[in-house]
């Protein structure tokens, strides 16, 4: 009844807005001659008859503007920006209060400056420091052509990609939320890593590293947000692009994509499709030692995986301009991910350094992830500065992940003496309903406000079964077979304010309140999880620009990291017959306090951050069974984690055809926890370096060398070993300027191999891992753009943008 009432009231609100939204509007965009948006350009509406100024505003960070304060008449638009020549629209006429006028993009040329015969031209910096984020402009990176978005992210300052555990960390912290175009994907990091690994990097315009997100965003994620902004286009007409790519490592890889936009009058249609095929080979080596009754028991494993992965992603929808102030949008998206994995794990057992047994564990996995999402969005401008945004989302996920295992016990000369068969099934449907209302207004030129509320309802089930083939029949393991059902409701409200006391100082503060109800039951036990709590999450930002070359910023935020659904719901996956990966229903949410200071001098950026996290959630941590015969790898809470981070980034321009950019990051982690009744206090310092060198060979040919190096670092109770990578890329524009050919070699020296180890003698834990994901790939890619390259696909958020992280696609 409450849900029906809530939807009815929201529908009534939408209808009232539609019926009261009739007035004129002038829209358009500001771009440079390379078709890149010019952020925050000055836009002035001028009366054509007497050249008087009618209205003025500043373009958005995407270069988009929308003017509503004017009367019918003949006008022209003037645009200006520091470092660029002024630009003007063609004259146009507004005949009535219902006219909706679209201007073609206004292009600004760069303003050259002559200094002792040297021509200096303004250009977009690789790294931009804003009040709450660092922006990495990656679309011009040649070595990123043809690779995946995950590989681009891997080269970003302060970001570490851990493919071993399918984790991301930002500024030395692992509680990262991944967003696409400001839309949260509602999946855990493991799933987001896989999604980004299938996404073509040529669609990425920039990466935003938001370490202290504003109150408008969910408080989820103690490390902050990594926002992947995809390329867009704008204005009337039709445009699109298609890409064909192929690569080879040990085996072949192929990808293709199609993007299209069609914008006519009041309707903008858009759609995209991406297909990715990967024939992979993975090598995993592990070691485990146990001390039992004075004897040393060791297990060595060598696993070889043959994996065929296919990814299909689709997104389509339309934006309809009801009136000059109201836009109604519908969006549908989804993906299908299939995998067919075959692996053989050769296992050797030693007792006091003497070989006692050998076996082969054959694994077969044929699984699928299916996802669909529908969104309805209504955005209404009461005026230029007063905006109401309403979203309703429904999401469905279905995960089917069966695995068949055959254990062959070997005798002398590798002869099979006996076999054992067992099977694990896991079926997981998830349904999510999200509604959100956001309101923003400007009180005056110095003060603006934002407020909103959000409701998220999730229904989740997990059907897990383990069976053994014994005495010519399949026998169910009752201990590890069960049906789990979870229900979660999260209600949130927020209020934030931005205040600019003068042109050089900006202040922002916000407060968000979230209340959560979570229950997890099984067919055999009720109340496995029964959590009900409410928390406040404050944020504060301050920025002061001393002059054009010097800016300092300060920020504080409180965050939460909730366990993902699959981390909570019990499941099991075999590494060896006595080594498992499993869920943990005892996980608690983690809370963190974050402080950050940034200083920019010209193009140099220096940042320092400090974070304290309580009950930090860390994946794949070792745990022994009571009889110490089995080892589990589970997500678990660590009592307290303190993280310090220092980052320095700067450019080096050798000459007009050779430019470099370097970033150095230092991280210090301290982990204090009671681990299986043993006090642990780990301290670990680490550093990361990444750099890019760009070479302009000719007007149509350019190249790039980029790479990174990460020293050893800690991950819970594990120590991750040092690793690095070098990428080389060459790009050539064809005779047709809309076509481009690129060749790229990733991990040229094959040094990006993952390794980790842990030694806790008091807990009888001794383990190490080595994973080789065959990262070296030679790729060739052809891209062609067609149509009017200025067609705009409207950027907006959906209600579930910040929810999808907690659904896994492992």
Short mmCIF file of N, CA, C and O in Angstrom, two decimals, residues 214-217 438-442 448-452 494-498 508-511:
data_model
loop_
_atom_site.label_atom_id
_atom_site.label_comp_id
_atom_site.label_asym_id
_atom_site.label_seq_id
_atom_site.Cartn_x
_atom_site.Cartn_y
_atom_site.Cartn_z
N UNK A 214 30.12 14.54 -3.07
CA UNK A 214 29.14 15.40 -2.41
C UNK A 214 27.99 14.61 -1.81
O UNK A 214 27.81 13.41 -2.08
N UNK A 215 27.17 15.28 -0.98
CA UNK A 215 26.05 14.63 -0.29
C UNK A 215 25.00 14.12 -1.26
O UNK A 215 24.21 13.23 -0.91
N UNK A 216 24.98 14.63 -2.49
CA UNK A 216 23.99 14.18 -3.48
C UNK A 216 24.16 12.71 -3.80
O UNK A 216 23.19 12.00 -4.07
N UNK A 217 25.40 12.22 -3.77
CA UNK A 217 25.67 10.82 -4.09
C UNK A 217 25.46 9.95 -2.85
O UNK A 217 25.60 10.41 -1.71
N UNK A 438 15.31 14.84 -7.16
CA UNK A 438 16.37 15.81 -6.86
C UNK A 438 15.91 17.20 -7.27
O UNK A 438 15.34 17.39 -8.36
N UNK A 439 16.21 18.18 -6.41
CA UNK A 439 15.80 19.56 -6.65
C UNK A 439 17.00 20.47 -6.43
O UNK A 439 17.72 20.33 -5.43
N UNK A 440 17.24 21.38 -7.37
CA UNK A 440 18.35 22.32 -7.23
C UNK A 440 17.88 23.72 -7.58
O UNK A 440 17.02 23.91 -8.45
N UNK A 441 18.44 24.70 -6.88
CA UNK A 441 18.05 26.09 -7.11
C UNK A 441 19.20 27.01 -6.73
O UNK A 441 20.09 26.64 -5.95
N UNK A 442 19.18 28.19 -7.31
CA UNK A 442 20.14 29.24 -6.95
C UNK A 442 19.41 30.34 -6.21
O UNK A 442 18.48 30.95 -6.75
N UNK A 448 23.81 28.50 -3.94
CA UNK A 448 22.93 27.54 -4.59
C UNK A 448 22.67 26.38 -3.65
O UNK A 448 23.51 26.05 -2.79
N UNK A 449 21.51 25.75 -3.80
CA UNK A 449 21.08 24.67 -2.91
C UNK A 449 20.67 23.45 -3.72
O UNK A 449 20.16 23.57 -4.84
N UNK A 450 20.87 22.27 -3.12
CA UNK A 450 20.39 21.00 -3.69
C UNK A 450 19.76 20.19 -2.58
O UNK A 450 20.24 20.19 -1.44
N UNK A 451 18.68 19.49 -2.90
CA UNK A 451 18.01 18.62 -1.93
C UNK A 451 17.35 17.48 -2.69
O UNK A 451 17.08 17.59 -3.89
N UNK A 452 17.08 16.39 -1.98
CA UNK A 452 16.43 15.27 -2.63
C UNK A 452 16.19 14.12 -1.68
O UNK A 452 16.64 14.12 -0.53
N UNK A 494 18.87 14.18 1.50
CA UNK A 494 20.09 14.98 1.58
C UNK A 494 19.78 16.46 1.33
O UNK A 494 18.77 16.82 0.72
N UNK A 495 20.69 17.29 1.81
CA UNK A 495 20.65 18.73 1.58
C UNK A 495 22.07 19.23 1.47
O UNK A 495 22.92 18.89 2.31
N UNK A 496 22.36 20.01 0.45
CA UNK A 496 23.70 20.55 0.29
C UNK A 496 23.62 22.00 -0.20
O UNK A 496 22.63 22.40 -0.83
N UNK A 497 24.66 22.75 0.08
CA UNK A 497 24.72 24.16 -0.30
C UNK A 497 26.10 24.49 -0.84
O UNK A 497 27.11 23.99 -0.34
N UNK A 498 26.14 25.33 -1.87
CA UNK A 498 27.38 25.84 -2.42
C UNK A 498 27.38 27.37 -2.28
O UNK A 498 26.41 28.02 -2.66
N UNK A 508 31.43 24.52 0.01
CA UNK A 508 30.32 23.60 -0.20
C UNK A 508 30.19 22.70 1.02
O UNK A 508 31.19 22.21 1.55
N UNK A 509 28.94 22.48 1.46
CA UNK A 509 28.69 21.62 2.61
C UNK A 509 27.39 20.87 2.37
O UNK A 509 26.46 21.36 1.72
N UNK A 510 27.34 19.64 2.87
CA UNK A 510 26.14 18.84 2.69
C UNK A 510 25.96 17.85 3.82
O UNK A 510 26.90 17.52 4.54
N UNK A 511 24.72 17.38 3.97
CA UNK A 511 24.40 16.38 4.99
C UNK A 511 23.43 15.38 4.37
O UNK A 511 22.40 15.76 3.81
#
